[in-house]
Short mmCIF file of C-alpha atoms (C1' of nucleotides) in Angstrom, two decimals:
data_model
loop_
_atom_site.label_atom_id
_atom_site.label_comp_id
_atom_site.label_asym_id
_atom_site.label_seq_id
_atom_site.Cartn_x
_atom_site.Cartn_y
_atom_site.Cartn_z
CA MET A 1223 71.05 -47.59 -36.58
CA LYS A 1224 68.11 -48.56 -35.18
CA ALA A 1225 65.20 -49.31 -36.35
CA SER A 1226 63.54 -46.43 -35.14
CA ASP A 1227 65.78 -43.91 -37.81
CA THR A 1228 64.59 -45.97 -40.01
CA LEU A 1229 61.22 -44.64 -39.86
CA LYS A 1230 62.50 -41.38 -39.75
CA GLN A 1231 63.36 -41.64 -43.57
CA LEU A 1232 60.43 -43.13 -44.97
CA PRO A 1233 59.60 -41.08 -47.72
CA HIS A 1234 56.67 -38.57 -47.33
CA LYS A 1235 54.93 -40.14 -50.05
CA THR A 1236 54.96 -43.25 -48.72
CA ILE A 1237 53.05 -42.40 -45.24
CA GLU A 1238 50.88 -40.67 -47.48
CA ARG A 1239 49.87 -44.51 -48.79
CA LEU A 1240 50.29 -46.02 -45.16
CA SER A 1241 47.35 -44.05 -44.22
CA GLN A 1242 45.43 -45.33 -46.82
CA TYR A 1243 46.26 -49.00 -47.37
CA ARG A 1244 44.83 -49.46 -43.21
CA ARG A 1245 41.74 -47.04 -44.61
CA ALA A 1246 41.59 -49.59 -47.19
CA LEU A 1247 42.60 -52.27 -44.69
CA LEU A 1248 40.25 -51.28 -42.48
CA ILE A 1249 37.48 -51.52 -44.73
CA CYS A 1250 38.59 -55.01 -45.44
CA LEU A 1251 38.36 -56.33 -42.42
CA ASP A 1252 33.89 -57.01 -42.16
CA ASN A 1253 34.76 -58.67 -45.84
CA LYS A 1254 35.35 -61.72 -43.13
CA LYS A 1255 38.58 -62.33 -45.82
CA ASP A 1256 41.91 -62.56 -43.46
CA HIS A 1257 44.43 -61.67 -45.78
CA ILE A 1258 44.69 -59.71 -49.10
CA PHE A 1259 47.21 -59.41 -52.42
CA SER A 1260 49.22 -56.65 -52.77
CA HIS A 1261 47.19 -55.70 -56.40
CA GLU A 1262 43.54 -56.23 -54.55
CA ILE A 1263 44.37 -53.53 -52.41
CA ALA A 1264 46.15 -51.79 -55.50
CA LYS A 1265 43.43 -51.04 -57.37
CA ILE A 1266 41.84 -50.04 -54.52
CA GLN A 1267 44.07 -47.10 -54.36
CA HIS A 1268 44.03 -46.48 -58.36
CA ILE A 1269 48.51 -47.53 -58.57
CA THR A 1270 50.33 -50.50 -58.89
CA PRO A 1271 51.24 -53.39 -56.50
CA VAL A 1272 54.78 -52.78 -57.26
CA GLN A 1273 54.53 -49.69 -55.49
CA VAL A 1274 52.70 -51.19 -52.61
CA ARG A 1275 55.15 -54.06 -52.59
CA ARG A 1276 57.79 -51.40 -52.02
CA ASP A 1277 56.03 -49.44 -49.45
CA LEU A 1278 55.60 -52.41 -47.19
CA MET A 1279 59.46 -53.55 -47.46
CA LEU A 1280 60.52 -50.42 -46.62
CA ILE A 1281 58.64 -50.78 -43.24
CA GLY A 1282 59.56 -54.15 -42.49
CA TYR A 1283 56.17 -56.58 -43.33
CA SER A 1284 56.66 -59.42 -44.86
CA GLY A 1285 53.24 -61.31 -46.54
CA THR A 1286 53.21 -64.86 -47.55
CA LEU A 1287 53.73 -65.73 -50.65
CA ARG A 1288 50.85 -66.49 -52.87
CA LYS A 1289 48.45 -66.08 -50.20
CA GLY A 1290 49.64 -62.46 -49.78
CA TYR A 1291 49.37 -59.98 -46.25
CA ASN A 1292 47.28 -60.19 -42.51
CA ILE A 1293 44.89 -57.58 -42.98
CA GLN A 1294 44.95 -57.60 -39.37
CA GLU A 1295 48.66 -57.42 -38.61
CA LEU A 1296 49.51 -55.39 -41.05
CA ILE A 1297 47.16 -52.44 -40.06
CA ASP A 1298 48.26 -52.67 -36.29
CA LEU A 1299 51.99 -52.59 -38.07
CA ILE A 1300 50.56 -49.44 -40.10
CA SER A 1301 49.75 -48.28 -36.06
CA ASP A 1302 52.23 -48.58 -34.72
CA ILE A 1303 54.50 -46.92 -37.24
CA ILE A 1304 52.14 -43.71 -37.52
CA ASP A 1305 50.20 -43.15 -34.34
CA SER A 1306 51.86 -41.81 -30.73
CA ASN A 1307 51.75 -44.35 -28.29
CA ARG A 1308 50.04 -41.85 -26.24
CA GLY A 1309 48.01 -40.18 -28.29
CA ILE A 1310 47.68 -37.15 -29.87
CA ASN A 1311 44.84 -34.90 -29.27
CA VAL A 1312 43.58 -32.03 -32.22
CA ALA A 1313 41.81 -28.23 -31.76
CA ILE A 1314 39.47 -27.72 -34.67
CA ILE A 1315 39.73 -23.14 -34.89
CA GLY A 1316 36.26 -22.38 -36.33
CA MET A 1317 32.69 -24.39 -36.31
CA GLY A 1318 31.23 -23.32 -39.34
CA ASN A 1319 29.87 -25.73 -42.40
CA LEU A 1320 33.64 -26.92 -42.44
CA GLY A 1321 34.93 -27.49 -38.87
CA ARG A 1322 31.10 -29.45 -38.19
CA ALA A 1323 31.69 -31.15 -41.26
CA LEU A 1324 35.55 -32.18 -39.95
CA LEU A 1325 34.49 -33.43 -36.22
CA ASN A 1326 31.28 -35.27 -37.43
CA TYR A 1327 34.26 -37.11 -39.78
CA PHE A 1328 36.45 -37.67 -37.38
CA SER A 1329 34.27 -38.62 -34.59
CA GLY A 1330 36.04 -41.41 -32.85
CA LYS A 1331 37.82 -42.67 -35.91
CA ARG A 1332 40.95 -43.15 -34.50
CA HIS A 1333 41.54 -44.37 -30.71
CA LYS A 1334 45.37 -42.70 -30.75
CA LEU A 1335 44.09 -38.87 -32.45
CA SER A 1336 41.04 -37.54 -30.94
CA ILE A 1337 39.63 -33.95 -31.45
CA VAL A 1338 39.50 -33.24 -28.03
CA ALA A 1339 38.10 -29.15 -28.70
CA SER A 1340 36.51 -25.99 -30.59
CA PHE A 1341 36.52 -23.00 -30.50
CA ASP A 1342 35.02 -19.70 -32.35
CA ILE A 1343 34.10 -16.85 -31.51
CA ASN A 1344 30.33 -16.59 -32.12
CA PRO A 1345 28.41 -16.39 -28.38
CA ASP A 1346 25.84 -19.44 -30.01
CA LYS A 1347 28.46 -21.61 -30.33
CA ILE A 1348 30.35 -20.97 -26.91
CA GLY A 1349 29.69 -23.70 -24.71
CA LYS A 1350 27.96 -26.34 -25.93
CA SER A 1351 29.06 -29.32 -28.07
CA VAL A 1352 28.75 -30.87 -31.58
CA ASN A 1353 29.31 -34.87 -31.40
CA LYS A 1354 30.67 -33.90 -27.98
CA ILE A 1355 32.88 -31.63 -28.57
CA PRO A 1356 32.90 -28.52 -26.35
CA CYS A 1357 33.18 -25.62 -27.81
CA TYR A 1358 35.38 -22.60 -26.11
CA ASN A 1359 36.19 -19.18 -26.69
CA ILE A 1360 38.46 -18.41 -28.50
CA THR A 1361 39.51 -15.82 -25.94
CA GLU A 1362 40.58 -19.21 -23.94
CA MET A 1363 42.61 -21.54 -26.70
CA GLU A 1364 45.63 -20.88 -25.07
CA LYS A 1365 44.21 -22.09 -22.07
CA VAL A 1366 42.27 -25.00 -22.89
CA ILE A 1367 45.43 -25.90 -25.78
CA LYS A 1368 47.48 -26.37 -22.48
CA ARG A 1369 44.79 -28.10 -20.04
CA GLU A 1370 44.48 -30.48 -22.42
CA ASN A 1371 47.42 -31.07 -24.01
CA ILE A 1372 46.66 -29.93 -27.81
CA GLU A 1373 48.88 -30.65 -29.81
CA ILE A 1374 47.41 -30.51 -33.23
CA GLY A 1375 45.69 -27.12 -34.07
CA ILE A 1376 42.55 -27.60 -37.64
CA ILE A 1377 42.05 -23.93 -38.40
CA THR A 1378 38.56 -23.55 -40.65
CA VAL A 1379 38.15 -20.07 -39.41
CA PRO A 1380 37.58 -17.48 -42.63
CA ALA A 1381 40.68 -17.13 -44.74
CA SER A 1382 40.90 -13.32 -43.27
CA GLN A 1383 41.45 -14.52 -39.74
CA SER A 1384 43.75 -17.68 -40.69
CA MET A 1385 47.01 -15.60 -39.60
CA ILE A 1386 46.14 -14.41 -36.45
CA THR A 1387 44.86 -17.82 -35.51
CA ALA A 1388 47.94 -19.52 -36.52
CA LYS A 1389 49.98 -16.76 -34.27
CA GLN A 1390 47.46 -17.32 -31.07
CA LEU A 1391 47.70 -21.40 -31.70
CA VAL A 1392 51.94 -21.19 -32.05
CA ASP A 1393 52.16 -18.65 -28.91
CA SER A 1394 49.88 -21.85 -26.90
CA GLY A 1395 52.38 -24.56 -27.40
CA ILE A 1396 51.29 -25.88 -30.74
CA LYS A 1397 52.46 -29.28 -32.37
CA GLY A 1398 51.17 -28.98 -36.21
CA ILE A 1399 49.07 -26.96 -38.13
CA LEU A 1400 47.21 -28.22 -41.07
CA ASN A 1401 45.49 -24.97 -42.45
CA TYR A 1402 42.20 -25.11 -44.64
CA THR A 1403 41.46 -21.55 -44.78
CA PRO A 1404 42.54 -21.24 -48.61
CA LYS A 1405 45.30 -18.20 -47.50
CA PRO A 1406 48.69 -19.22 -46.37
CA VAL A 1407 50.01 -19.11 -42.60
CA GLU A 1408 53.68 -18.10 -41.42
CA VAL A 1409 54.60 -20.51 -38.23
CA PRO A 1410 58.15 -21.07 -36.94
CA GLU A 1411 60.80 -24.17 -36.90
CA GLY A 1412 59.11 -26.63 -35.34
CA VAL A 1413 55.69 -26.08 -36.36
CA TYR A 1414 54.54 -28.59 -39.00
CA LEU A 1415 52.82 -27.08 -41.07
CA GLU A 1416 50.51 -28.92 -43.33
CA GLU A 1417 48.41 -26.50 -46.00
CA TYR A 1418 45.39 -27.84 -47.50
CA ASP A 1419 42.81 -25.65 -50.09
CA MET A 1420 40.34 -27.16 -51.31
CA ILE A 1421 39.79 -25.16 -54.62
CA THR A 1422 43.45 -26.41 -55.76
CA THR A 1423 42.66 -30.08 -56.05
CA LEU A 1424 39.33 -28.72 -57.44
CA GLU A 1425 40.94 -26.06 -60.69
CA LYS A 1426 42.93 -29.42 -61.33
CA VAL A 1427 40.47 -31.65 -61.81
CA SER A 1428 39.19 -29.18 -63.68
CA PHE A 1429 42.33 -28.25 -65.67
CA TYR A 1430 42.62 -31.48 -66.58
CA VAL A 1431 39.02 -31.60 -67.57
CA LYS A 1432 39.45 -29.11 -70.01
CA MET A 1433 42.62 -30.78 -71.44
CA GLU A 1434 41.01 -34.21 -72.48
CA ASN A 1435 38.12 -31.44 -73.94
CA GLU A 1436 40.43 -29.72 -76.00
CA ARG A 1437 42.71 -33.38 -77.24
CA ALA A 1438 38.84 -34.75 -77.94
CA ALA A 1439 37.65 -31.75 -80.04
CA ASP A 1440 42.10 -31.91 -81.39
CA HIS A 1441 40.49 -35.83 -82.95
CA VAL A 1442 37.95 -34.50 -84.25
CA ILE A 1443 39.37 -32.44 -86.59
CA GLN A 1444 42.35 -34.85 -87.71
CA ARG A 1445 39.70 -37.10 -88.36
CA LYS A 1446 37.98 -34.46 -90.54
CA ASN A 1447 41.29 -33.44 -92.52
CA GLN A 1448 41.64 -37.22 -93.11
CA GLY A 1449 38.93 -37.86 -94.64
CA THR A 1450 38.99 -34.74 -96.72
CA VAL A 1451 42.06 -35.69 -97.89
CA ALA A 1452 40.46 -39.26 -98.46
CA SER A 1453 37.56 -37.86 -100.64
CA ASP A 1454 40.51 -36.56 -102.71
CA PHE A 1455 40.88 -40.33 -104.20
CA MET B 142 54.76 -28.31 -81.44
CA LYS B 143 52.42 -24.98 -81.06
CA ALA B 144 52.32 -23.75 -77.74
CA SER B 145 49.19 -25.24 -76.69
CA ASP B 146 51.42 -28.52 -76.25
CA THR B 147 54.34 -27.58 -73.98
CA LEU B 148 50.57 -25.87 -71.99
CA LYS B 149 49.64 -29.85 -72.63
CA GLN B 150 53.02 -31.83 -71.24
CA LEU B 151 53.33 -29.31 -67.38
CA PRO B 152 54.24 -31.36 -64.56
CA HIS B 153 50.96 -31.98 -62.25
CA LYS B 154 52.64 -30.41 -59.02
CA THR B 155 53.74 -27.52 -61.67
CA ILE B 156 49.59 -27.13 -62.88
CA GLU B 157 49.37 -27.59 -58.87
CA ARG B 158 50.68 -24.51 -57.85
CA LEU B 159 49.74 -21.95 -60.18
CA SER B 160 46.34 -22.13 -59.01
CA GLN B 161 48.56 -21.55 -55.73
CA TYR B 162 50.01 -18.46 -57.00
CA ARG B 163 46.74 -17.00 -58.86
CA ARG B 164 45.36 -17.29 -54.95
CA ALA B 165 47.80 -15.26 -53.64
CA LEU B 166 47.99 -13.27 -56.19
CA LEU B 167 45.18 -12.31 -56.42
CA ILE B 168 45.38 -11.72 -52.55
CA CYS B 169 48.00 -9.27 -53.53
CA LEU B 170 45.81 -7.40 -55.78
CA ASP B 171 44.47 -5.10 -53.03
CA ASN B 172 48.25 -4.04 -51.31
CA LYS B 173 48.75 -1.49 -54.52
CA LYS B 174 51.79 -3.27 -55.61
CA ASP B 175 51.48 -3.87 -59.45
CA HIS B 176 54.81 -6.33 -59.87
CA ILE B 177 56.04 -9.41 -57.03
CA PHE B 178 59.03 -11.10 -56.73
CA SER B 179 60.11 -14.62 -57.07
CA HIS B 180 60.75 -14.53 -53.79
CA GLU B 181 58.03 -12.56 -52.49
CA ILE B 182 55.56 -15.65 -54.25
CA ALA B 183 57.97 -17.93 -52.47
CA LYS B 184 57.93 -17.22 -49.51
CA ILE B 185 54.04 -16.94 -49.29
CA GLN B 186 53.93 -20.45 -50.25
CA HIS B 187 56.82 -22.27 -47.97
CA ILE B 188 58.48 -23.18 -51.33
CA THR B 189 61.72 -21.26 -53.29
CA PRO B 190 62.26 -18.75 -55.32
CA VAL B 191 63.77 -21.06 -58.28
CA GLN B 192 60.44 -22.95 -58.21
CA VAL B 193 58.61 -20.14 -58.47
CA ARG B 194 61.25 -19.29 -61.78
CA ARG B 195 61.42 -22.23 -63.00
CA ASP B 196 57.44 -23.09 -63.08
CA LEU B 197 56.18 -19.38 -64.79
CA MET B 198 59.59 -20.21 -67.29
CA LEU B 199 57.39 -23.29 -68.08
CA ILE B 200 54.54 -20.66 -68.95
CA GLY B 201 56.17 -19.09 -71.16
CA TYR B 202 56.06 -15.85 -68.79
CA SER B 203 58.52 -13.26 -68.71
CA GLY B 204 58.82 -10.95 -65.14
CA THR B 205 61.48 -7.38 -65.53
CA LEU B 206 64.79 -7.31 -64.76
CA ARG B 207 65.05 -6.01 -60.80
CA LYS B 208 61.88 -5.69 -60.32
CA GLY B 209 59.66 -8.55 -60.50
CA TYR B 210 56.19 -9.79 -62.02
CA ASN B 211 53.52 -8.59 -62.94
CA ILE B 212 50.31 -9.33 -60.85
CA GLN B 213 47.68 -8.78 -63.14
CA GLU B 214 49.58 -10.23 -66.16
CA LEU B 215 50.22 -13.55 -64.02
CA ILE B 216 46.55 -13.01 -63.77
CA ASP B 217 45.51 -13.18 -66.72
CA LEU B 218 48.21 -16.19 -67.95
CA ILE B 219 48.20 -18.55 -65.08
CA SER B 220 43.64 -18.12 -65.75
CA ASP B 221 44.30 -18.52 -69.14
CA ILE B 222 46.29 -21.79 -69.40
CA ILE B 223 44.52 -23.54 -66.27
CA ASP B 224 40.81 -21.93 -66.74
CA SER B 225 38.27 -23.56 -69.63
CA ASN B 226 37.54 -20.45 -72.10
CA ARG B 227 33.39 -21.46 -72.14
CA GLY B 228 33.78 -21.75 -68.86
CA ILE B 229 32.46 -25.63 -66.90
CA ASN B 230 29.77 -25.90 -64.20
CA VAL B 231 30.06 -27.99 -61.12
CA ALA B 232 28.09 -29.84 -58.68
CA ILE B 233 28.22 -31.38 -55.57
CA ILE B 234 26.20 -34.00 -54.71
CA GLY B 235 25.64 -34.77 -50.59
CA MET B 236 24.35 -31.41 -49.14
CA GLY B 237 25.94 -32.55 -45.72
CA ASN B 238 28.46 -30.20 -43.59
CA LEU B 239 31.35 -30.61 -46.18
CA GLY B 240 28.58 -30.37 -49.14
CA ARG B 241 27.43 -26.49 -47.46
CA ALA B 242 30.83 -25.47 -46.31
CA LEU B 243 31.99 -26.55 -50.46
CA LEU B 244 29.28 -24.69 -51.45
CA ASN B 245 29.77 -21.58 -49.65
CA TYR B 246 33.54 -21.43 -49.95
CA PHE B 247 33.74 -21.86 -53.79
CA SER B 248 30.54 -19.55 -54.49
CA GLY B 249 31.64 -16.37 -56.93
CA LYS B 250 34.95 -17.25 -56.89
CA ARG B 251 36.50 -17.74 -60.40
CA HIS B 252 34.49 -16.91 -63.07
CA LYS B 253 35.11 -20.06 -65.09
CA LEU B 254 34.14 -22.30 -62.76
CA SER B 255 30.87 -22.29 -61.24
CA ILE B 256 28.47 -24.68 -59.47
CA VAL B 257 25.08 -24.95 -60.44
CA ALA B 258 24.02 -28.01 -58.71
CA SER B 259 23.64 -29.85 -55.63
CA PHE B 260 22.22 -33.19 -55.25
CA ASP B 261 21.08 -34.81 -52.13
CA ILE B 262 18.52 -37.62 -51.17
CA ASN B 263 16.45 -35.66 -47.65
CA PRO B 264 13.61 -33.81 -49.12
CA ASP B 265 13.39 -31.23 -46.15
CA LYS B 266 16.62 -30.31 -49.02
CA ILE B 267 15.46 -30.91 -52.18
CA GLY B 268 13.64 -28.08 -53.94
CA LYS B 269 15.64 -25.58 -51.87
CA SER B 270 18.59 -23.58 -52.62
CA VAL B 271 22.02 -22.98 -50.89
CA ASN B 272 23.59 -19.38 -52.08
CA LYS B 273 21.36 -19.78 -54.70
CA ILE B 274 22.63 -23.31 -55.75
CA PRO B 275 19.31 -25.29 -56.04
CA CYS B 276 19.04 -28.20 -54.65
CA TYR B 277 18.22 -31.66 -56.51
CA ASN B 278 16.55 -35.43 -55.83
CA ILE B 279 19.87 -37.55 -56.52
CA THR B 280 17.72 -39.97 -58.52
CA GLU B 281 17.32 -36.58 -61.07
CA MET B 282 20.94 -36.33 -61.63
CA GLU B 283 21.13 -37.55 -65.47
CA LYS B 284 18.26 -35.04 -66.10
CA VAL B 285 19.97 -31.82 -64.20
CA ILE B 286 23.63 -32.88 -65.36
CA LYS B 287 23.01 -33.62 -69.56
CA ARG B 288 20.89 -30.12 -69.80
CA GLU B 289 22.34 -28.27 -67.01
CA ASN B 290 26.07 -29.24 -69.23
CA ILE B 291 27.47 -30.06 -65.66
CA GLU B 292 30.98 -31.69 -65.83
CA ILE B 293 32.34 -31.99 -62.27
CA GLY B 294 31.13 -33.71 -59.87
CA ILE B 295 32.16 -33.13 -56.10
CA ILE B 296 31.44 -36.37 -53.39
CA THR B 297 30.35 -35.53 -50.42
CA VAL B 298 28.19 -38.40 -49.80
CA PRO B 299 28.19 -40.38 -47.13
CA ALA B 300 31.51 -42.89 -47.29
CA SER B 301 29.00 -46.22 -47.75
CA GLN B 302 27.27 -44.67 -50.68
CA SER B 303 30.35 -43.23 -52.39
CA MET B 304 30.40 -46.09 -55.48
CA ILE B 305 27.38 -45.51 -56.07
CA THR B 306 26.85 -42.29 -56.29
CA ALA B 307 30.26 -42.06 -58.91
CA LYS B 308 28.78 -44.56 -61.61
CA GLN B 309 25.67 -42.49 -61.99
CA LEU B 310 28.18 -39.50 -62.19
CA VAL B 311 29.59 -41.48 -64.48
CA ASP B 312 26.68 -42.80 -66.21
CA SER B 313 25.25 -39.17 -66.51
CA GLY B 314 28.40 -38.09 -68.50
CA ILE B 315 30.35 -37.11 -66.00
CA LYS B 316 34.21 -35.67 -67.25
CA GLY B 317 35.74 -35.48 -63.91
CA ILE B 318 35.31 -36.24 -60.33
CA LEU B 319 36.46 -34.94 -57.17
CA ASN B 320 35.94 -37.69 -53.83
CA TYR B 321 35.21 -36.30 -50.65
CA THR B 322 34.90 -39.39 -49.11
CA PRO B 323 36.80 -41.57 -47.68
CA LYS B 324 36.43 -44.75 -49.02
CA PRO B 325 37.24 -44.96 -53.12
CA VAL B 326 35.47 -45.71 -55.76
CA GLU B 327 36.21 -46.53 -59.84
CA VAL B 328 35.72 -44.51 -63.40
CA PRO B 329 36.11 -45.56 -66.28
CA GLU B 330 39.70 -44.55 -68.51
CA GLY B 331 38.79 -41.59 -70.38
CA VAL B 332 37.21 -40.10 -66.55
CA TYR B 333 39.36 -37.96 -64.14
CA LEU B 334 39.21 -38.80 -60.71
CA GLU B 335 41.22 -37.18 -57.76
CA GLU B 336 40.64 -38.63 -54.46
CA TYR B 337 41.47 -36.58 -51.89
CA ASP B 338 40.73 -38.29 -48.27
CA MET B 339 40.34 -35.34 -44.93
CA ILE B 340 41.20 -37.90 -42.15
CA THR B 341 45.32 -38.46 -44.41
CA THR B 342 46.17 -35.22 -44.22
CA LEU B 343 46.15 -35.24 -40.57
CA GLU B 344 47.24 -38.61 -39.90
CA LYS B 345 50.77 -36.85 -42.03
CA VAL B 346 50.68 -34.10 -39.53
CA SER B 347 50.25 -36.10 -36.17
CA PHE B 348 53.45 -39.05 -37.57
CA TYR B 349 55.01 -35.50 -37.94
CA VAL B 350 54.42 -34.54 -34.73
CA LYS B 351 55.11 -37.89 -32.99
CA MET B 352 58.38 -37.99 -34.78
CA GLU B 353 59.25 -34.46 -33.88
CA ASN B 354 57.73 -34.97 -29.88
CA GLU B 355 60.42 -38.22 -30.45
CA ARG B 356 63.40 -37.05 -31.86
CA ALA B 357 63.46 -34.10 -28.96
CA ALA B 358 63.33 -36.86 -26.62
CA ASP B 359 66.14 -38.27 -28.03
CA HIS B 360 68.44 -35.54 -27.09
CA VAL B 361 66.87 -35.61 -23.46
CA ILE B 362 68.19 -38.40 -23.47
CA GLN B 363 71.76 -37.99 -24.96
CA ARG B 364 72.28 -34.45 -23.38
CA LYS B 365 71.55 -36.42 -19.98
CA ASN B 366 73.72 -39.72 -20.61
CA GLN B 367 76.67 -37.09 -21.42
CA GLY B 368 76.11 -35.69 -18.51
CA THR B 369 76.60 -38.78 -16.60
CA VAL B 370 79.98 -39.34 -18.66
CA ALA B 371 80.58 -36.53 -18.19
CA SER B 372 79.92 -35.84 -13.61
CA ASP B 373 82.27 -40.18 -14.19
CA PHE B 374 85.45 -37.29 -14.56
"C1'" DG C 1331 78.80 7.88 -66.11
"C1'" DA C 1332 81.07 3.79 -63.27
"C1'" DT C 1333 80.69 0.18 -59.51
"C1'" DT C 1334 77.86 -2.19 -56.97
"C1'" DA C 1335 74.16 -5.06 -55.71
"C1'" DA C 1336 70.09 -7.80 -57.22
"C1'" DT C 1337 66.79 -10.23 -59.78
"C1'" DT C 1338 65.32 -13.19 -64.15
"C1'" DG C 1339 66.42 -17.38 -66.99
"C1'" DT C 1340 67.73 -20.92 -68.33
"C1'" DT C 1341 71.07 -25.35 -67.76
"C1'" DA C 1342 72.38 -28.84 -64.99
"C1'" DA C 1343 73.49 -31.97 -60.80
"C1'" DA C 1344 71.10 -33.89 -57.32
"C1'" DT C 1345 66.68 -35.87 -55.39
"C1'" DT C 1346 62.78 -38.12 -54.56
"C1'" DT C 1347 59.36 -41.03 -56.58
"C1'" DA C 1348 58.13 -44.33 -59.49
"C1'" DT C 1349 58.51 -48.87 -62.30
"C1'" DA C 1350 60.79 -52.43 -64.28
"C1'" DA C 1351 63.05 -56.66 -63.74
"C1'" DC C 1352 63.75 -61.12 -61.48
"C1'" DA C 1353 64.98 -64.01 -58.02
"C1'" DA C 1354 62.94 -66.94 -55.23
"C1'" DT C 1355 58.79 -69.39 -52.84
"C1'" DG C 1356 55.43 -72.12 -52.13
"C1'" DC C 1357 50.80 -73.70 -53.92
"C1'" DA C 1358 48.01 -76.39 -57.39
"C1'" DA C 1359 46.95 -78.75 -60.72
"C1'" DA C 1360 47.88 -82.91 -63.09
"C1'" DT D 65 55.78 -86.07 -57.26
"C1'" DT D 66 55.88 -83.05 -60.97
"C1'" DT D 67 55.28 -79.08 -63.07
"C1'" DG D 68 53.78 -74.49 -64.12
"C1'" DC D 69 51.93 -70.60 -62.27
"C1'" DA D 70 50.99 -67.01 -59.24
"C1'" DT D 71 52.89 -63.97 -55.86
"C1'" DT D 72 55.70 -61.79 -52.74
"C1'" DG D 73 60.35 -58.92 -52.08
"C1'" DT D 74 64.54 -56.58 -53.99
"C1'" DT D 75 67.81 -54.63 -57.20
"C1'" DA D 76 67.96 -51.27 -60.75
"C1'" DT D 77 66.11 -49.23 -63.97
"C1'" DA D 78 63.45 -44.83 -64.82
"C1'" DA D 79 60.71 -40.77 -64.45
"C1'" DA D 80 59.55 -37.11 -62.01
"C1'" DT D 81 60.66 -33.36 -59.05
"C1'" DT D 82 63.69 -29.69 -56.90
"C1'" DT D 83 67.99 -27.49 -56.05
"C1'" DA D 84 71.54 -25.29 -57.46
"C1'" DA D 85 74.41 -22.39 -60.07
"C1'" DC D 86 74.78 -18.91 -62.72
"C1'" DA D 87 74.97 -15.98 -67.45
"C1'" DA D 88 72.52 -11.78 -68.42
"C1'" DT D 89 70.88 -7.50 -67.50
"C1'" DT D 90 69.68 -3.54 -65.14
"C1'" DA D 91 68.00 -0.26 -60.97
"C1'" DA D 92 70.23 2.09 -57.91
"C1'" DT D 93 74.02 4.44 -55.91
"C1'" DC D 94 78.27 6.38 -55.33
#
DNA sequence: GATTAATTGTTAAATTTATAACAATGCAAA
DNA sequence: TTTGCATTGTTATAAATTTAACAATTAATC
């Protein structure tokens, strides 16, 4: 089995963490250190050192005993694995606040992942540029996507438009879609889809805060009961 | 064991899906149907019907055989589970594009989860309102958080400020933090933290698109090789 | 009224993911 | 130089999550 085959079987969670390791390592580069221990990476990412070592084992990277991992080497290896050699072009559909936020956020962050176009229906936006990325009319989607060799589309239109937008993207030959609207879309086999709705994350935080509140309240009740029992003596 | 204890042990993934089910069900409410099958929910969420049924089993909800689940009942039950009775107040720290996007996105969406304040350091923003939510100076954070009984903070400041912001939130007595910056933060025990970096999701899509491209290229090579072999005869 | 097909609810099995255990190694201190 | 200790790499175990299997049941059809 080729090395590339092994990489194809990397656990999904490992892929996510590799992206996060690289991000953390890029920040570490500034700090004049050239090596980092598994427990240091782990601390940053709120996970265990074992998990870090196991992930690195899976991608075949070896550190130096009692010295840790070479930061630059590790960044390069992770980049080899998760980046595409020739680079991948991305478009954002919907230049509202979220679209602009993503555009600012990504601009120039990754060599191999470039946002090269945005789309909107608002005439005030069409024809202008944000961060040097031109905004096209949505009606030109297929033409631009093919011309610019765009493979990934990020959907940040209003929820009511998410499905039609996904269909347009698919019809334009897109390979992957990242949907930020709260309305799930459907894509045919062969198009990779990631749904990401921000309300779910907030509701999850809310749930665990609620749980913690209730747990704390229960403890108060228990202490009160104990107190009552004790005073009976 | 009390029913509430069972709920405390709901798998994390089930919590996330419950939030998503509710969102989907709320959309379905419009469509004049009053019942929905597990396979219909599953289709919307890109998961299997079994998973849906199993999640609903865990929260103790029973549907009607061959008729499905009552949409309104199910919405109400999920709300009972994931919402806090008395409601939870939320603040957004950082009124850039992302902060504004989240504010617009959430406004009025959930009864029990209200964004009640935002913070920034830009004098042009302080004192004004977006979607009727006032923007305060970050220096007033502790005062406002205590006065407004804010329990959750969403961090959308520039990455360089994420750590100091998290510390301020913790010092103000926050219970949960949702960090949207690419720089992980640290919080003490008892504060629930969810990191969400948008670049990880995009890089994951990118990785699987790359893999699919390589797989397709491999197939072409295989076909070519087969062709070559065949032509030898 | 009997039969068929579809759907739920639940237990069991499989898969995925995370953690623990520990041998091997080599740096640092004695 | 030797000893102790921290750290890696890896296998084994455990936990979490998903999927499968299937009995039970009821609505619709014949």
